[in-house]
Coordinates of C-alpha atoms in Angstrom, one line a residue:
M1 CA 90.6 209.4 56.1
A2 CA 88.8 206.2 57.2
L3 CA 90.5 203.3 58.7
W4 CA 89.5 200.1 56.9
C5 CA 88.5 196.7 58.2
S6 CA 89.4 193.6 56.2
N7 CA 86.7 190.9 56.0
V8 CA 86.9 187.2 54.9
L9 CA 83.3 185.9 54.5
T10 CA 82.7 182.2 54.0
V11 CA 79.3 181.1 52.8
S12 CA 78.5 177.4 52.9
G13 CA 75.4 175.1 52.6
P14 CA 73.3 173.4 49.9
E15 CA 74.6 174.0 46.5
D16 CA 71.3 175.1 45.0
E17 CA 70.8 177.7 47.7
L18 CA 74.4 178.9 47.4
V19 CA 73.9 179.3 43.6
R20 CA 70.8 181.5 44.3
F21 CA 72.9 183.6 46.7
L22 CA 75.8 184.0 44.2
E23 CA 73.4 185.0 41.4
Q24 CA 72.2 188.0 43.5
A25 CA 75.5 189.0 45.0
P26 CA 77.4 190.9 42.3
T27 CA 76.7 194.4 41.1
V28 CA 78.2 196.7 38.4
R29 CA 79.5 200.1 39.4
Q30 CA 81.3 202.9 37.7
A31 CA 84.6 204.6 38.5
I32 CA 86.8 207.2 36.9
S33 CA 89.9 206.0 35.0
G34 CA 91.8 208.9 33.7
S35 CA 89.2 211.2 32.2
D36 CA 86.6 208.4 31.5
W37 CA 84.0 206.5 33.4
V38 CA 84.5 202.8 33.3
D39 CA 82.4 199.9 34.6
Y40 CA 83.7 197.4 37.2
T41 CA 82.1 194.6 39.1
E42 CA 81.9 194.2 42.9
A43 CA 81.5 190.5 43.7
L44 CA 79.4 191.2 46.7
D45 CA 76.9 194.1 47.2
F46 CA 74.9 193.8 50.4
E47 CA 72.4 196.3 49.1
N48 CA 71.1 193.5 46.8
F49 CA 69.9 191.6 49.8
V50 CA 69.4 194.2 52.6
P51 CA 67.9 197.5 51.5
G52 CA 69.8 200.5 53.0
A53 CA 72.8 198.3 53.8
N54 CA 75.4 200.4 52.0
D55 CA 74.2 203.6 53.8
Q56 CA 74.6 201.7 57.0
I57 CA 78.0 200.4 56.2
G58 CA 79.2 203.8 54.8
K59 CA 81.5 204.6 51.9
S60 CA 79.3 202.9 49.3
G61 CA 79.3 199.6 51.2
A62 CA 81.8 196.8 50.9
L63 CA 84.6 197.7 48.6
N64 CA 87.2 195.7 46.6
S65 CA 85.1 192.6 47.0
R66 CA 86.0 189.5 45.1
L67 CA 85.1 185.8 45.0
S68 CA 88.4 184.4 46.1
E69 CA 87.4 180.7 46.5
R70 CA 84.7 178.5 45.0
E71 CA 83.9 174.9 45.4
P72 CA 80.6 172.9 45.6
G73 CA 78.7 174.0 48.7
R74 CA 81.2 176.7 49.6
A75 CA 82.2 180.2 48.5
V76 CA 84.7 182.7 50.0
F77 CA 84.5 186.5 49.6
T78 CA 87.2 189.0 50.6
F79 CA 86.3 192.7 50.9
E80 CA 86.9 195.9 53.0
T81 CA 84.5 198.0 55.0
P82 CA 85.2 201.4 56.6
Y83 CA 86.1 201.4 60.3
S84 CA 84.7 198.0 61.4
A85 CA 82.8 194.9 60.4
P86 CA 79.1 195.6 59.8
V87 CA 77.9 192.6 61.8
E88 CA 74.3 193.8 62.0
V89 CA 74.2 193.7 58.2
Y90 CA 75.6 190.2 58.2
A91 CA 72.9 189.2 60.6
R92 CA 70.1 190.5 58.3
L93 CA 71.8 188.8 55.3
A94 CA 71.8 185.5 57.2
E95 CA 68.0 185.9 57.9
C96 CA 67.5 186.0 54.1
F97 CA 69.2 182.7 53.6
P98 CA 68.4 180.5 56.6
L99 CA 69.7 177.3 54.9
L100 CA 73.2 178.8 54.5
V101 CA 76.0 179.1 57.1
F102 CA 77.8 182.5 57.2
H103 CA 81.1 182.9 58.9
C104 CA 83.2 186.1 58.7
E105 CA 86.7 186.7 60.1
F106 CA 87.5 190.5 60.4
V107 CA 90.3 192.7 61.5
G108 CA 90.5 196.5 61.5
E109 CA 93.6 198.5 60.6
E110 CA 96.1 198.4 63.5
A111 CA 93.8 195.7 65.0
D112 CA 91.4 198.3 66.5
C113 CA 88.5 195.9 65.8
R114 CA 89.2 192.2 65.5
G115 CA 86.8 189.2 65.8
R116 CA 84.4 186.9 64.0
F117 CA 80.8 186.6 63.1
H118 CA 78.9 183.2 62.7
A119 CA 75.3 182.6 61.7
A120 CA 73.6 179.2 61.3
D121 CA 70.1 177.7 62.0
G122 CA 68.6 181.2 62.4
R123 CA 71.0 182.3 65.2
H124 CA 74.2 184.3 65.1
T125 CA 77.0 185.1 67.4
V126 CA 79.7 187.8 67.4
E127 CA 83.1 187.5 69.2
Y128 CA 85.7 190.2 69.6
D129 CA 89.3 189.5 70.5
D130 CA 90.1 192.9 71.9
V131 CA 86.8 193.8 73.6
R132 CA 83.5 192.1 74.2
A133 CA 80.8 194.8 74.1
E134 CA 77.1 195.4 74.1
F135 CA 76.2 198.3 71.8
S136 CA 73.6 201.0 72.3
A137 CA 72.6 203.7 70.0
F138 CA 75.4 205.9 71.3
G139 CA 78.3 203.4 71.4
A140 CA 79.4 201.3 74.4
E141 CA 76.9 200.4 77.1
S142 CA 79.5 198.2 78.8
A143 CA 82.9 196.9 77.8
A144 CA 85.2 194.4 79.5
P145 CA 88.8 194.5 78.3
Q146 CA 90.9 191.4 78.1
S147 CA 93.2 192.7 80.9
S148 CA 93.3 193.3 84.6
L149 CA 91.9 196.8 84.4
R150 CA 88.3 197.4 85.6
V151 CA 86.3 200.6 85.5
V152 CA 85.1 201.6 89.0
R153 CA 83.0 204.6 87.9
Q154 CA 82.0 206.1 84.6
L155 CA 82.3 209.9 84.9
A156 CA 79.8 212.3 83.5
D157 CA 80.6 214.5 80.6
G158 CA 82.0 217.9 81.7
S159 CA 83.3 216.7 85.1
S160 CA 86.9 216.5 83.9
W161 CA 88.0 214.5 86.9
A162 CA 91.4 213.7 85.6
H163 CA 92.2 217.4 85.2
R164 CA 90.5 218.6 88.4
G165 CA 90.7 215.5 90.6
R166 CA 93.5 213.9 92.6
L167 CA 93.5 210.5 94.3
L168 CA 94.8 209.4 97.6
V169 CA 94.7 205.9 99.3
T170 CA 94.7 206.1 103.1
E171 CA 96.5 203.7 105.4
D172 CA 93.3 201.7 106.0
G173 CA 92.7 201.3 102.2
R174 CA 90.1 204.0 101.6
L175 CA 90.1 205.7 98.3
I176 CA 89.8 209.5 98.5
I177 CA 89.6 212.1 95.8
G178 CA 89.9 215.8 96.0
L179 CA 87.8 217.6 93.4
S180 CA 87.5 221.2 92.3
Q181 CA 84.2 220.3 90.6
V182 CA 82.3 217.1 90.1
G183 CA 79.9 217.3 87.2
S184 CA 76.4 217.4 88.7
F185 CA 77.8 218.3 92.2
E186 CA 77.4 222.0 92.9
H187 CA 81.0 222.5 94.1
G188 CA 84.1 220.6 94.9
G189 CA 85.5 219.0 98.0
V190 CA 87.0 215.9 99.4
Y191 CA 85.1 212.7 98.8
Q192 CA 85.5 209.0 99.6
I193 CA 84.8 206.5 96.8
T194 CA 83.4 203.2 97.9
A195 CA 84.2 199.8 96.3
D196 CA 81.1 200.0 94.1
G197 CA 82.0 203.5 92.8
E198 CA 79.7 205.5 95.0
V199 CA 80.8 209.0 96.1
Q200 CA 80.5 210.0 99.8
P201 CA 81.4 213.5 100.9
L202 CA 84.1 213.9 103.6
R203 CA 84.8 217.6 103.5
T204 CA 82.7 220.2 101.6
F205 CA 83.4 223.8 101.0
A206 CA 81.1 226.9 100.6
P207 CA 79.9 227.4 97.0
E208 CA 81.9 230.6 96.7
K209 CA 85.2 228.7 97.2
E210 CA 87.4 227.8 94.3
L211 CA 89.5 224.7 94.9
H212 CA 92.7 223.3 93.4
F213 CA 94.2 219.9 94.4
G214 CA 97.6 218.3 93.8
H215 CA 99.5 215.2 94.7
G216 CA 102.0 215.8 97.5
V217 CA 104.6 213.9 99.5
S218 CA 105.7 214.3 103.1
P219 CA 108.0 212.4 105.5
G220 CA 104.9 210.3 106.4
G221 CA 104.2 209.4 102.8
S222 CA 101.7 210.5 100.1
I223 CA 99.3 213.3 100.9
L224 CA 96.9 215.6 99.0
L225 CA 97.6 219.3 99.1
G226 CA 94.8 221.8 98.3
V227 CA 94.1 225.5 98.0
A228 CA 90.8 227.1 98.7
T229 CA 90.3 230.7 97.6
E230 CA 87.4 233.0 96.8
R231 CA 85.7 232.6 93.4
G232 CA 86.0 235.8 91.3
W233 CA 89.5 236.6 92.8
H234 CA 89.8 239.5 90.4
Y235 CA 87.0 241.3 92.3
H236 CA 88.3 240.4 95.7
P237 CA 92.2 240.5 95.5
E238 CA 92.5 240.7 99.3
A239 CA 90.4 237.6 99.9
P240 CA 92.2 235.0 102.1
T241 CA 93.6 231.8 100.5
T242 CA 93.8 228.7 102.6
I243 CA 96.3 225.9 101.9
F244 CA 95.3 222.6 103.4
R245 CA 96.3 219.0 103.6
I246 CA 94.6 215.5 103.5
D247 CA 97.0 213.0 105.2
R248 CA 97.3 209.2 105.0
Q249 CA 94.7 208.9 107.7
G250 CA 92.2 210.9 105.6
A251 CA 92.3 213.8 108.1
Y252 CA 91.9 217.3 106.9
S253 CA 94.1 220.1 108.4
E254 CA 94.7 223.7 107.4
L255 CA 98.3 224.6 107.0
F256 CA 98.5 228.3 106.0
E257 CA 96.3 231.3 105.2
L258 CA 97.7 234.0 103.0
T259 CA 96.6 236.6 100.5
A260 CA 97.5 235.6 96.9
H261 CA 96.2 235.5 93.4
S262 CA 94.0 232.4 93.1
E263 CA 94.9 231.5 89.5
V264 CA 98.6 231.7 90.2
I265 CA 98.2 229.6 93.4
G266 CA 96.4 227.0 91.2
Q267 CA 99.3 226.9 88.8
T268 CA 102.0 226.9 91.5
L269 CA 100.4 224.5 93.9
P270 CA 102.9 223.1 96.5
C271 CA 103.8 219.5 96.1
V272 CA 106.2 218.7 99.0
Q273 CA 106.0 219.2 102.7
T274 CA 109.2 218.8 104.6
A275 CA 109.8 217.7 108.2
D276 CA 109.8 221.3 109.5
G277 CA 106.3 221.9 108.0
A278 CA 107.5 224.1 105.1
L279 CA 105.8 223.6 101.7
Y280 CA 107.8 223.6 98.4
G281 CA 106.5 223.8 94.9
L282 CA 107.5 224.6 91.3
T283 CA 106.7 227.3 88.8
A284 CA 107.1 226.7 85.1
T285 CA 108.5 229.1 82.6
G286 CA 106.6 232.3 82.1
I287 CA 104.6 231.9 85.3
D288 CA 104.3 234.8 87.8
I289 CA 104.3 234.4 91.6
V290 CA 102.2 237.0 93.3
L291 CA 103.4 237.5 96.9
P292 CA 101.0 238.6 99.7
G293 CA 99.8 242.1 99.0
Q294 CA 101.1 242.2 95.4
F295 CA 98.8 241.8 92.4
Y296 CA 98.8 242.0 88.7
A297 CA 96.8 245.3 88.8
N298 CA 99.9 247.2 90.1
G299 CA 102.4 245.3 88.1
A300 CA 104.2 244.0 91.2
A301 CA 104.2 240.3 90.3
V302 CA 107.6 238.5 90.2
T303 CA 108.2 237.0 86.8
V304 CA 110.2 233.7 86.8
S305 CA 111.3 233.2 83.1
G306 CA 113.0 229.9 83.5
G307 CA 110.9 228.5 86.3
S308 CA 111.7 228.3 90.0
V309 CA 111.4 226.5 93.3
F310 CA 109.4 228.3 95.9
R311 CA 108.7 227.8 99.6
I312 CA 106.0 228.7 102.0
V313 CA 107.0 228.7 105.7
R314 CA 105.1 229.1 108.9
S315 CA 104.9 232.9 108.6
G316 CA 102.9 232.4 105.4
Q317 CA 105.2 234.4 103.2
P318 CA 106.0 232.6 99.8
E319 CA 109.6 233.1 98.7
I320 CA 111.6 231.9 95.7
V321 CA 114.5 229.8 96.8
H322 CA 115.9 229.1 93.4
R323 CA 115.5 230.6 89.9
F324 CA 116.5 228.4 87.0
S325 CA 118.8 230.1 84.5
G326 CA 119.0 227.5 81.7
E327 CA 122.4 226.0 82.5
D328 CA 120.9 224.5 85.6
G329 CA 117.7 223.6 83.8
Q330 CA 114.4 225.3 82.9
M331 CA 110.8 224.5 83.1
P332 CA 110.8 222.2 86.2
T333 CA 108.2 219.5 86.0
A334 CA 108.5 217.3 89.1
L335 CA 109.6 217.6 92.7
T336 CA 109.8 214.9 95.4
L337 CA 111.2 214.2 98.8
G338 CA 114.1 211.9 99.3
T339 CA 114.6 209.6 102.3
D340 CA 117.6 211.8 103.3
G341 CA 115.3 214.8 103.7
S342 CA 116.5 216.6 100.6
L343 CA 114.3 217.6 97.7
Y344 CA 114.9 216.1 94.2
G345 CA 113.4 217.3 91.0
V346 CA 113.7 217.4 87.2
T347 CA 113.4 220.0 84.6
S348 CA 112.1 219.3 81.1
G349 CA 114.5 221.7 79.4
G350 CA 117.8 223.5 79.9
G351 CA 121.2 221.9 80.5
D352 CA 122.8 220.0 77.7
P353 CA 121.4 220.6 74.2
G354 CA 122.4 217.1 73.1
P355 CA 124.4 216.1 70.0
S356 CA 124.6 218.4 66.9
D357 CA 122.8 217.6 63.7
A358 CA 124.4 218.2 60.3
P359 CA 124.0 221.7 58.8
Q360 CA 121.0 222.2 56.6
L361 CA 123.2 223.9 54.1
P362 CA 126.9 223.4 53.2
Q363 CA 129.5 225.9 54.3
G364 CA 130.0 228.7 51.7
Y365 CA 126.6 228.1 50.2
S366 CA 125.8 230.8 47.5
G367 CA 122.7 229.5 45.9
S368 CA 119.1 230.6 46.2
I369 CA 117.0 229.9 49.2
A370 CA 113.2 229.7 49.5
F371 CA 111.1 230.8 52.5
V372 CA 107.7 229.4 53.3
S373 CA 106.6 232.5 55.2
P374 CA 105.7 235.5 53.2
A375 CA 106.3 237.6 56.3
F376 CA 110.1 236.9 56.1
G377 CA 110.9 240.0 54.1
M378 CA 107.8 242.1 55.0
G379 CA 108.7 245.8 55.3
L380 CA 112.4 245.4 54.2
D381 CA 114.1 247.1 51.4
A382 CA 116.4 245.2 49.0
E383 CA 119.6 245.7 51.0
Q384 CA 117.9 244.7 54.3
M385 CA 116.4 241.7 52.6
H386 CA 119.8 240.6 51.3
R387 CA 121.4 240.9 54.8
R388 CA 118.6 238.9 56.4
I389 CA 119.0 236.2 53.7
Q390 CA 122.7 236.0 54.3
Q391 CA 122.2 235.8 58.1
H392 CA 119.7 233.0 57.6
I393 CA 122.1 231.1 55.2
E394 CA 124.9 231.5 57.7
M395 CA 122.7 230.1 60.5
M396 CA 121.6 227.1 58.4
S397 CA 125.2 226.4 57.5
Q398 CA 126.2 225.8 61.1
P399 CA 125.7 222.5 63.0
R400 CA 122.6 222.8 65.1
P401 CA 122.0 221.2 68.5
R402 CA 119.3 218.5 68.2
Y403 CA 117.5 219.8 71.3
P404 CA 118.2 223.6 71.3
S405 CA 116.1 224.2 74.4
G406 CA 118.1 221.6 76.4
C407 CA 117.5 218.0 77.4
G408 CA 116.7 218.7 81.0
V409 CA 118.4 218.0 84.3
L410 CA 118.0 216.1 87.6
F411 CA 118.7 218.3 90.6
R412 CA 118.9 218.2 94.4
L413 CA 117.9 221.0 96.8
I414 CA 118.8 220.8 100.4
P415 CA 116.3 222.8 102.5
N416 CA 117.9 226.1 103.4
G417 CA 120.8 225.2 101.0
P418 CA 121.8 225.6 97.4
L419 CA 120.5 223.7 94.4
E420 CA 122.9 221.1 92.9
V421 CA 122.6 219.5 89.5
L422 CA 123.1 215.8 89.8
H423 CA 122.8 214.9 86.1
H424 CA 122.5 216.5 82.7
F425 CA 120.4 214.5 80.3
S426 CA 122.0 214.3 76.8
G427 CA 119.6 212.4 74.5
D428 CA 120.9 208.8 74.7
D429 CA 119.5 208.7 78.3
G430 CA 116.4 210.5 77.3
V431 CA 115.1 214.1 76.9
S432 CA 112.4 216.0 78.8
P433 CA 112.2 214.2 82.1
N434 CA 108.6 214.5 83.3
G435 CA 108.2 212.4 86.5
L436 CA 110.1 211.4 89.6
C437 CA 109.5 209.3 92.6
C438 CA 111.5 208.0 95.5
G439 CA 111.4 204.3 96.0
R440 CA 111.3 202.5 99.3
D441 CA 115.0 201.6 98.8
G442 CA 115.9 205.4 98.7
I443 CA 116.6 205.2 95.0
L444 CA 115.1 207.9 92.7
Y445 CA 113.1 206.5 89.7
G446 CA 111.8 208.6 86.8
T447 CA 110.9 208.8 83.1
T448 CA 111.7 210.9 80.1
S449 CA 109.2 211.5 77.4
R450 CA 111.6 211.7 74.4
A451 CA 114.8 210.3 72.8
G452 CA 116.4 207.1 74.0
R453 CA 116.9 204.3 71.5
H454 CA 113.4 204.5 70.0
D455 CA 112.6 208.2 70.6
R456 CA 109.9 207.2 73.0
G457 CA 111.7 208.1 76.2
T458 CA 113.4 206.1 79.0
L459 CA 113.0 204.9 82.5
F460 CA 115.9 205.7 84.7
C461 CA 117.1 205.4 88.3
C462 CA 119.6 207.5 90.3
D463 CA 121.4 206.6 93.5
V464 CA 121.4 209.9 95.4
R465 CA 124.5 208.9 97.4
S466 CA 126.7 208.7 94.3
G467 CA 124.7 210.8 92.0
Q468 CA 125.1 208.2 89.3
L469 CA 122.1 207.8 86.9
E470 CA 121.4 204.6 85.1
V471 CA 118.9 203.9 82.3
L472 CA 116.8 200.9 83.1
Y473 CA 114.6 200.7 80.0
H474 CA 114.1 202.4 76.6
F475 CA 110.4 202.7 75.7
T476 CA 109.2 201.4 72.3
P477 CA 106.4 202.7 70.1
D478 CA 104.2 199.8 71.3
E479 CA 104.5 201.0 74.8
G480 CA 104.2 204.7 74.1
S481 CA 105.9 207.7 75.6
P482 CA 105.5 207.8 79.4
A483 CA 103.6 210.7 80.9
G484 CA 103.8 211.8 84.5
S485 CA 105.5 210.2 87.6
L486 CA 105.9 206.6 88.4
T487 CA 104.2 204.9 91.3
Q488 CA 105.7 202.0 93.3
A489 CA 103.1 199.3 94.2
T490 CA 103.2 197.2 97.3
D491 CA 105.1 194.4 95.4
G492 CA 107.9 196.8 94.5
G493 CA 106.9 197.2 90.8
L494 CA 107.0 200.6 89.2
W495 CA 103.8 201.6 87.4
G496 CA 103.2 204.4 85.0
T497 CA 101.0 205.7 82.2
S498 CA 101.5 206.8 78.6
S499 CA 99.2 209.1 76.7
S500 CA 99.6 207.4 73.3
Y501 CA 101.2 204.4 71.7
G502 CA 101.6 202.4 68.5
E503 CA 101.5 203.7 64.9
P504 CA 99.7 205.9 64.2
E505 CA 99.6 207.3 67.8
M506 CA 96.5 209.4 67.1
W507 CA 94.4 206.3 67.2
R508 CA 95.8 205.1 70.5
C509 CA 94.5 206.4 73.8
G510 CA 97.3 205.5 76.3
T511 CA 98.6 202.6 78.3
V512 CA 99.2 201.5 81.9
F513 CA 102.6 199.8 82.2
R514 CA 104.6 198.0 84.9
F515 CA 108.4 197.7 85.2
R516 CA 110.2 195.3 87.4
P517 CA 114.0 194.9 87.4
G518 CA 115.0 191.8 85.6
E519 CA 111.5 191.5 83.9
G520 CA 111.5 194.6 81.8
C521 CA 108.4 196.6 80.9
L522 CA 105.0 195.0 80.6
V523 CA 102.0 196.9 79.2
V524 CA 99.2 195.9 81.5
H525 CA 96.4 197.7 79.6
H526 CA 96.0 199.5 76.3
F527 CA 93.3 202.1 76.2
E528 CA 91.9 201.9 72.7
L529 CA 89.7 203.8 70.4
I530 CA 87.0 201.4 69.0
Y531 CA 84.3 201.9 66.4
S532 CA 80.6 201.2 67.2
L533 CA 79.3 198.6 64.8
E534 CA 75.9 200.2 64.9
T535 CA 76.5 203.9 64.6
R536 CA 80.0 204.1 62.9
L537 CA 81.0 206.5 65.7
S538 CA 84.3 206.1 67.6
Y539 CA 84.3 205.6 71.4
K540 CA 86.8 204.8 74.1
P541 CA 85.1 202.2 76.3
N542 CA 87.6 202.4 79.2
G543 CA 88.6 206.0 78.9
S544 CA 91.5 207.9 77.3
N545 CA 94.7 209.7 78.5
P546 CA 95.2 208.0 81.8
S547 CA 97.1 209.8 84.7
G548 CA 97.5 210.0 88.4
L549 CA 98.2 206.4 89.5
V550 CA 98.1 205.8 93.2
A551 CA 98.9 202.5 94.9
G552 CA 96.4 200.7 97.1
I553 CA 97.2 198.7 100.2
Q554 CA 96.9 195.4 98.3
S555 CA 98.5 194.9 94.9
E556 CA 96.0 197.2 93.1
L557 CA 96.4 200.7 91.7
F558 CA 93.8 203.4 90.9
G559 CA 93.9 206.1 88.3
L560 CA 91.8 208.5 86.2
T561 CA 91.3 209.1 82.5
G562 CA 90.7 212.5 81.1
D563 CA 88.0 211.6 78.7
G564 CA 86.2 208.7 77.0
G565 CA 84.1 206.1 78.8
A566 CA 80.4 205.7 78.5
H567 CA 79.6 209.4 79.0
E568 CA 82.8 210.9 77.4
G569 CA 83.8 212.4 80.8
G570 CA 86.5 209.9 81.6
T571 CA 86.7 207.0 84.0
L572 CA 88.0 206.0 87.4
F573 CA 89.7 202.7 87.1
R574 CA 91.4 200.0 89.1
V575 CA 94.2 197.8 87.8
Y576 CA 96.1 194.9 89.2

């Protein structure tokens, strides 16, 4: 279903010329009323002035048009157009009546496209409140948002940098990216990105190497952790796998070499290096860890149903140090290093199931019940079907937890020690924590993606000395649900991203937000879906689905978007 743009067009000038315009403007159309066709009048039909205009506008041109105001030398029309204001049609219309002045104020649904058109004395201008853009045949050639975000580099379609790239800012301010593949580049590697967006190789790998990169943290600060293994691992299961690091100086060093399943290593990439050099990482539910010398072919993989924490030590032997059982969480999503040397993490599920909702059916219900799925009673005789229905009625007559898979937990893991649950999320303080970072004050900061006051998640902090968790902010629909970990900038502000916002969320492409205690949450930039005024195609001028924010040495941050931009391959952006 199309989104609609509301237009208010004011036409003014010499009365005789205006009368000539008004005589040509209306048209009679037909519509179905009940079972009959009836005639109705559109007060303004651009096709009467500009041949092919309605095809260019789409949906039969301007709809619901009416002459709302009329006085000598002035007429005002209101109407709707699909998606956006057809300013190119307005410009051609103005050329037909050079003695008249045309001024149109327009706003799209949910304010996706808002601005004004003005034509007089043979010239016209277009202004946009949300974005000022020059349009080519395929959408945005350039776009400058009204915020502090600037696109450093437009990424080529197919490169998928946000999914395959990870950023790191060195101590001297250089921006480094680890890439498993880079569009037109033959293979991945470690690259430096200059201030003007140029890419310079720092470390390349042989074409037969398959690379995976992930953000990491060490006692010295943020690092990049990577895995290099042979392409076509299923043909070469004994091929060595190298785990390496890029540190805050931008130096490359190899940490371990082991034999492991490359796809599994990519999914279970380590994310923390402790002071003793050991690497720790997470596995989600249903992921298998393949230890050295063990492969799927002989069924020797270790299945971790609720997720786990694993460790790789100097000997190169991966080992599982904790398996999540459900009560202590399941599906771990983030792991970081505290200033006390302990590891802290969150799980998106498990733990407290939250408050119970009212039963769907009253106790003792004896009426009929309908099932949507025809497979419900497939293969059952009448007695078996009756028992299944009664079981289903009994289940629906009981209070059900609002979050049956659990709200998630915050945990601490002391190296070479047990795992301790510090906090069970319960719904009021959020559900499904999905990010965690350790601030310079030693306090943990994180976000949840659901529940809270507005069901858009929360931003919380936890003092690891007391284990007390405090909700600092409840996200609203305008800000969206946070996605991923927070990043602390040099000014102490906490920055993050969301993947969608507003109503309806499907038309929003994410945000970058900043939180400061005492100031609350500020959306620094909205990534928006805009419609090309020339092609009627949607585009995302600055990208969509932002992620992976890293702090620069000044007050800026850098991030990647997963798609959108001029070439639909995402963007690399800088925000202040």
